Coordinates of C-alpha atoms and ligand atoms in Angstrom, one line a residue:
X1 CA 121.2 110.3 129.0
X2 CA 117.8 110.5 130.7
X3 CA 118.2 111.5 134.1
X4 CA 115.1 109.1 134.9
X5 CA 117.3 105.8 133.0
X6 CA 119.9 105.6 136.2
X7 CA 121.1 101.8 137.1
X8 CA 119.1 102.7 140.3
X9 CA 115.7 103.4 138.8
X10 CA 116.1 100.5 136.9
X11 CA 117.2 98.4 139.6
X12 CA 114.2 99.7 141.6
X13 CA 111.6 98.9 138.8
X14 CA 112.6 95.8 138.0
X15 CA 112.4 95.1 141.7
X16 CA 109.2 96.3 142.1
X17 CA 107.9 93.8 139.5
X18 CA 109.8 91.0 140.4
X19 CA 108.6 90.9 143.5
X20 CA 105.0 92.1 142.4
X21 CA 105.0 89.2 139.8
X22 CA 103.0 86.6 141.6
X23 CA 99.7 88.8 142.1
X24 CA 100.2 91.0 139.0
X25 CA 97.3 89.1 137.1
X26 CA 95.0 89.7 140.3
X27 CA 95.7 92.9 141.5
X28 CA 92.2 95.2 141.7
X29 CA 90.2 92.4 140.4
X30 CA 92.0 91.2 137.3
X31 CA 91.9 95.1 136.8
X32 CA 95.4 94.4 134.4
X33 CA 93.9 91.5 132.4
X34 CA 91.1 93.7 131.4
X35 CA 93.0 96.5 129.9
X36 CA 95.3 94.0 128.2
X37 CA 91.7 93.1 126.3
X38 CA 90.8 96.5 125.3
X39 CA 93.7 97.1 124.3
X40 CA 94.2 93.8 122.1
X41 CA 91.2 94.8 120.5
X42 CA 91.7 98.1 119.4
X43 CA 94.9 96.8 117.8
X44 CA 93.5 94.3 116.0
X45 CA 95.8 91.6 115.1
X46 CA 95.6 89.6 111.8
X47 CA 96.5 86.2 110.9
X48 CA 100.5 86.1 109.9
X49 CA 100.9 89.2 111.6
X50 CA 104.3 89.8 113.0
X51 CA 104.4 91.2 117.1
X52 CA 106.4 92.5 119.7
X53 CA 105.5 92.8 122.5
X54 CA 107.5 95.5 125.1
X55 CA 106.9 95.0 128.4
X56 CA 105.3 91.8 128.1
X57 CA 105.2 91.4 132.0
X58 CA 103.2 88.4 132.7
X59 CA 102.1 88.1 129.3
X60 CA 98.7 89.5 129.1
X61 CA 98.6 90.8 125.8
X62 CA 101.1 88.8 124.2
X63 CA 98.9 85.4 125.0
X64 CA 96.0 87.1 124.2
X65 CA 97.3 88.5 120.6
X66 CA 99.3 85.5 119.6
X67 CA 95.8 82.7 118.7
X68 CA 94.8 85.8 116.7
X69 CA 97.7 86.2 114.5
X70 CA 98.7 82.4 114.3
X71 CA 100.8 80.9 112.3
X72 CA 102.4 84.8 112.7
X73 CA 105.0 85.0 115.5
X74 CA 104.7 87.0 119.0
X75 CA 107.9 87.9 120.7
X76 CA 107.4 89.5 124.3
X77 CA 110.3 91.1 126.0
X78 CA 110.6 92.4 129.5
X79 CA 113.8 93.1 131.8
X80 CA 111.4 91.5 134.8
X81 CA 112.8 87.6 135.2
X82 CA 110.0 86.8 137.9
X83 CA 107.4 88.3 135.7
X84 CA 108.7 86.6 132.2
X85 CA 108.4 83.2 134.0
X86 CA 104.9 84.1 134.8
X87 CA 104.6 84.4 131.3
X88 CA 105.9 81.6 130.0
X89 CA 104.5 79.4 132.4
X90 CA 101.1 80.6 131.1
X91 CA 102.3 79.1 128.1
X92 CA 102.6 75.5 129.1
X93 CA 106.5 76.0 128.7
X94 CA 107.8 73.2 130.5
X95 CA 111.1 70.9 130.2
X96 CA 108.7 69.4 127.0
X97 CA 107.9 72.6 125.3
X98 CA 111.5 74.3 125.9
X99 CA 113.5 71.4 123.6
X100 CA 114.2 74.0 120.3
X101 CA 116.4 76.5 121.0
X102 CA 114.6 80.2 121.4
X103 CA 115.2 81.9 118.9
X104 CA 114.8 78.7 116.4
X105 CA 111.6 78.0 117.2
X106 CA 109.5 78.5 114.2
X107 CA 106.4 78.4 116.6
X108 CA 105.4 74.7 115.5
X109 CA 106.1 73.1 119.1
X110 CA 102.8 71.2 119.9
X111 CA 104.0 71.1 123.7
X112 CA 103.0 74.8 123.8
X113 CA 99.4 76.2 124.4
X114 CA 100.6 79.2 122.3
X115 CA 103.6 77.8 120.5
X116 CA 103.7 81.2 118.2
X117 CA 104.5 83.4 121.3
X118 CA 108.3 83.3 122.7
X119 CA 109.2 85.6 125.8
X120 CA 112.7 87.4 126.4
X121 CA 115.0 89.0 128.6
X122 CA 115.4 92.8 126.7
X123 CA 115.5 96.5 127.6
X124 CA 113.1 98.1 125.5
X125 CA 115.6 100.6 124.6
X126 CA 118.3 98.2 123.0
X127 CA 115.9 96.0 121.1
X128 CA 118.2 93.2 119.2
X129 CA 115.2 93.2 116.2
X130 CA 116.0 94.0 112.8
X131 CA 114.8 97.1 111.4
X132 CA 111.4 96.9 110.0
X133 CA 110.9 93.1 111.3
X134 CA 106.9 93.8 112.9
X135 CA 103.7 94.7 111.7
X136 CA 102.5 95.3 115.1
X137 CA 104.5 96.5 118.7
X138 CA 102.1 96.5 121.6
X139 CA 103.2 98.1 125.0
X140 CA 100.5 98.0 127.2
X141 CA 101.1 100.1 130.7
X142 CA 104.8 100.4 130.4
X143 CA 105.6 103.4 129.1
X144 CA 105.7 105.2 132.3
X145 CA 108.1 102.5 133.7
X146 CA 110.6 102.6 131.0
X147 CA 113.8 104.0 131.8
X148 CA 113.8 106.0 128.7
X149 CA 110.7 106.3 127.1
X150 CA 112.0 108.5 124.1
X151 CA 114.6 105.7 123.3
X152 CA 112.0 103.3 123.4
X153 CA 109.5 104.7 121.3
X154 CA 112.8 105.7 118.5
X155 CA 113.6 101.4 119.2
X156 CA 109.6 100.7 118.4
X157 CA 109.4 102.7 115.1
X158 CA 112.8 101.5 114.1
X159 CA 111.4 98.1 114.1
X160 CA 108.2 98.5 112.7
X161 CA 107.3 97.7 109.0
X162 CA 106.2 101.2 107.3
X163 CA 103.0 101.8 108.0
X164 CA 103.0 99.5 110.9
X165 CA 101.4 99.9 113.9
X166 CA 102.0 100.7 117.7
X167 CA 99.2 100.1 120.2
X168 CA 99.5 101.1 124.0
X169 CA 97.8 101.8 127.2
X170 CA 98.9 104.2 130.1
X171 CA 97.1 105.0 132.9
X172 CA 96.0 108.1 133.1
X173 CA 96.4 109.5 136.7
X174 CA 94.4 113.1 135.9
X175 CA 91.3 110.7 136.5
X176 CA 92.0 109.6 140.2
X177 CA 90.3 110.3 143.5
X178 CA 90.7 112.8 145.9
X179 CA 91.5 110.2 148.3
X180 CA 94.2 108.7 146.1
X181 CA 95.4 112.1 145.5
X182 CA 95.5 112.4 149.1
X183 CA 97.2 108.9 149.8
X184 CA 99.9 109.5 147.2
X185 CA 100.7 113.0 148.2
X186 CA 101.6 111.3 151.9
X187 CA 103.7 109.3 150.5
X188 CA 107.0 111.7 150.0
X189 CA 106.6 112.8 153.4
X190 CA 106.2 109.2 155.0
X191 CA 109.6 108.5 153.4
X192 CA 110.8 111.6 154.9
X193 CA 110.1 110.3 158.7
X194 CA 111.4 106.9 158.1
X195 CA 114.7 108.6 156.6
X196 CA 113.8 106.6 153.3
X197 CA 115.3 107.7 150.1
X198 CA 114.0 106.4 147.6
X199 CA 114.4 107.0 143.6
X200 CA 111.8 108.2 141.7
X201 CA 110.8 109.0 137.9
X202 CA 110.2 112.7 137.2
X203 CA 106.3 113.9 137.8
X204 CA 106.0 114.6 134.5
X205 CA 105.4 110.9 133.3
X206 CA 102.2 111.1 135.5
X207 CA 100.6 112.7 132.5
X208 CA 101.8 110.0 130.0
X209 CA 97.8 108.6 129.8
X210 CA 96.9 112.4 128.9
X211 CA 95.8 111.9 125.3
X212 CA 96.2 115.4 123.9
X213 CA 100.3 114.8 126.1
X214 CA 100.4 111.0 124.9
X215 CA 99.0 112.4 121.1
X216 CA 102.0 114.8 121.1
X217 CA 104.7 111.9 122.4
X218 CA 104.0 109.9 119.7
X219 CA 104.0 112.3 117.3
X220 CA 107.5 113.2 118.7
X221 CA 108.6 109.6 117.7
X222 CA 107.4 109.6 114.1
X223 CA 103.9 108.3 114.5
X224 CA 100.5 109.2 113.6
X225 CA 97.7 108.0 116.3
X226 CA 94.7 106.7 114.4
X227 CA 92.2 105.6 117.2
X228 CA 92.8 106.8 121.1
X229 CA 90.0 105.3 123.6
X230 CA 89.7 105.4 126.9
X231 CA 88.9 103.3 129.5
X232 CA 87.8 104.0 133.2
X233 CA 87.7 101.2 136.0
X234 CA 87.3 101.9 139.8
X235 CA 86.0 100.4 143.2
X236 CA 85.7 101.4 146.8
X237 CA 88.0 99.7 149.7
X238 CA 86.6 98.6 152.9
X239 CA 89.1 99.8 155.4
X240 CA 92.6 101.6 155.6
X241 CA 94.2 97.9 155.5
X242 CA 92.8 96.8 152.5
X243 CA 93.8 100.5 150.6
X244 CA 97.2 100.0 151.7
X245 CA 97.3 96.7 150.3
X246 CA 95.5 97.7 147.0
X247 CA 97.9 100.5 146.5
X248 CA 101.3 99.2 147.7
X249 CA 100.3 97.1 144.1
X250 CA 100.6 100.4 142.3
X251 CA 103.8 101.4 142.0
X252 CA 107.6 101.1 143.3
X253 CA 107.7 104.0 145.6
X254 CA 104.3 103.2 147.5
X255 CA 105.4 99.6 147.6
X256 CA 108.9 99.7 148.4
X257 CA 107.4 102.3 151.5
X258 CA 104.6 100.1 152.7
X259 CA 106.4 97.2 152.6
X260 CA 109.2 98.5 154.5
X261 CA 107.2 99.2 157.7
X262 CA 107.2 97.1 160.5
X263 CA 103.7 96.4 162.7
X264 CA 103.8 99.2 164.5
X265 CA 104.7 101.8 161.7
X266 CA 102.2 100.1 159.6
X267 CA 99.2 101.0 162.0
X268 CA 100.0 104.3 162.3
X269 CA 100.1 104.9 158.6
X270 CA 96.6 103.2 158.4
X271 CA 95.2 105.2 161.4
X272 CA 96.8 108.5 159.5
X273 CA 94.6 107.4 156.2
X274 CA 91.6 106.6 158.3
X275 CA 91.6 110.2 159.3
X276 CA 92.6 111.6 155.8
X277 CA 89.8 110.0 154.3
X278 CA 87.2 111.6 156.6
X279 CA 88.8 114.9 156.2
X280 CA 87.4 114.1 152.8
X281 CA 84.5 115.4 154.0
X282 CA 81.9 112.5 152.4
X283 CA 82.0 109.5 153.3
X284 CA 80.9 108.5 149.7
X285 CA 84.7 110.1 148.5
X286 CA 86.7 107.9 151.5
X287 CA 88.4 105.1 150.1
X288 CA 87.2 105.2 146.4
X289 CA 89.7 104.6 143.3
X290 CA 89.8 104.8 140.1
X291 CA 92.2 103.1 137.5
X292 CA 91.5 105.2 134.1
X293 CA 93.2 104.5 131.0
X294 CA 94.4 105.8 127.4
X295 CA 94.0 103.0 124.8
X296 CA 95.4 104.2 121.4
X297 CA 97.0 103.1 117.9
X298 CA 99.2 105.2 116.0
X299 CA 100.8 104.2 112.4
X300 CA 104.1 104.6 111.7
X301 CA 104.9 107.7 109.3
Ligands
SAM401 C1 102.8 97.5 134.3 S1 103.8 96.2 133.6 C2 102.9 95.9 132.1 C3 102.8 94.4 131.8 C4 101.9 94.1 130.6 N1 102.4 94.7 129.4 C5 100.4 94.4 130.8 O1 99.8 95.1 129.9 O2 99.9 94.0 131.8 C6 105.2 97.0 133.0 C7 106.3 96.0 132.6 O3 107.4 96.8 132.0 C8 108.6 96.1 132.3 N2 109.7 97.0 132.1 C9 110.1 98.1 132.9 N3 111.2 98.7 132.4 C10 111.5 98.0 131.2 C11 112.5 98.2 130.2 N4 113.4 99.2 130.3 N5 112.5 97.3 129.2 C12 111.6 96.3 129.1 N6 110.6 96.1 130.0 C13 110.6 96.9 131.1 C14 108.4 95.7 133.8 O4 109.3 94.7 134.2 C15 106.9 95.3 133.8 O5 106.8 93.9 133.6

């Protein structure tokens, strides 16, 4: 087994979104909505086209891919309940819409805004689809979250059609700052002083959004990737508040840390950024982000 697949890093991801859920959608400007377009559009769904969708979180792609391959069916999974009723909510899926059983629905329930798209509780790793059930599996910014990613990928291909394809994004962290290199290189030793241990996935997912690394991944799994784009986003905070707020929203460890400070902690970890971002040097670098990503579709072999 993946060392990275423990109960506890599960526990702790699925934690981390449930309780991230209500501001995913928002978080850096709508940052996640964005890349859920780019990456919809690269894969380019057709009408009748068959989707999963792993890692749905709050939807994004799912809603955006299912008008687009209409009267086709969208299935999004996700182990996250807080973020799959995010998702479903964006569906209009009341007490109405929720009458045929889930699995049953043939997507012809006019109580829906998408009626095509269904959303469900699944590891990406057991998927309960038949083989060769989808034309298209979209996973857009989970693959470094998944407890195992190589079991995930074999569990994509298995259900793909041949020839079918997967599309996915993954941040790609060789593209940060120095001042979030800085920030996220404090964080191991913050936990140290507050006695936190806290699990964590090995380093070497941070290079998951490396195409030539994410190129070789998926050529692991028995794919071939046809078109690999990227996509670089960024802004500038104001203060060491408002860049510990923006980056508790990037992950389980720096979220599960700053949220587990009290007052005074909490202004002592923003006076200790203040003064590592002007050991930066120019005040152009202090408090700057960026949020690059890997956009790519590979075809099943
Ligand atoms: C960064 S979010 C991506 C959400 C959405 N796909 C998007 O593009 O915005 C990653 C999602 O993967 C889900 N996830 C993590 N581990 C999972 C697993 N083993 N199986 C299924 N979903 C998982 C999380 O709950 C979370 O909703």
């Amino acid at each position: 087994m993946d060392p990275d697949s423990s109960d506890e890093m599960v526990d702790h991801v699925v934690d981390f979104f449930d309780r991230i859920a209500p501001h995913y959608d928002a978080w850096a400007g709508g940052q996640h909505g964005r890349v859920a377009a780019r990456l919809v559009d690269l894969a380019a769904p057709a009408k009748n086209e068959q989707v999963l969708d792993v890692g749905t979180g709050t939807g994004l792609v799912a809603h955006l891919v299912a008008p687009r391959v209409k009267p086709g069916l969208v299935f999004g999974i996700d182990l996250s309940e807080n973020m799959l009723s995010i998702a479903r909510a964006r569906q209009g899926d009341g007490p109405k819409a929720r009458v045929l059983p889930a699995l049953g629905d043939r997507g012809d329930n006019p109580a829906r805004k998408n009626p095509n798209v269904q959303f469900l509780g699944m590891a990406a790793e057991h998927l309960v689809f038949r083989p060769e059930t989808f034309d298209l599996v979209t996973m857009g910014q989970a693959l470094a979250y998944l407890a195992d990613p190589t079991q995930a990928l074999a569990e994509a291909h298995r259900v793909l059609r041949p020839g079918g394809r997967l599309a996915m994004s993954c941040q790609r962290r060789s593209l940060n700052t120095r001042a979030q290199d800085l920030f996220f290189q404090g964080l191991a030793p913050l936990a140290r002083r507050h006695y936190l241990s806290l699990p964590r996935y090995s380093s070497e997912r941070s290079r998951f959004g490396e195409p030539d690394v994410l190129t070789q991944i998926l050529g692991a799994a028995g794919f071939e990737v046809g078109r690999l784009t990227e996509m670089v986003t960024g802004g500038r905070a104001n203060d060491a508040r408002e860049w510990t707020e923006l980056m508790a929203g990037a992950g389980p460890l720096p979220y599960t840390l700053i949220r587990a400070l009290g007052p005074r902690y909490r202004n002592e970890l923003e006076a200790e950024v203040e003064a590592a971002m002007a050991s930066l040097g120019d005040p152009d670098d202090a408090f700057r982000y960026h949020h690059s990503y890997v956009v790519v579709v590979a075809r099943k072999r």
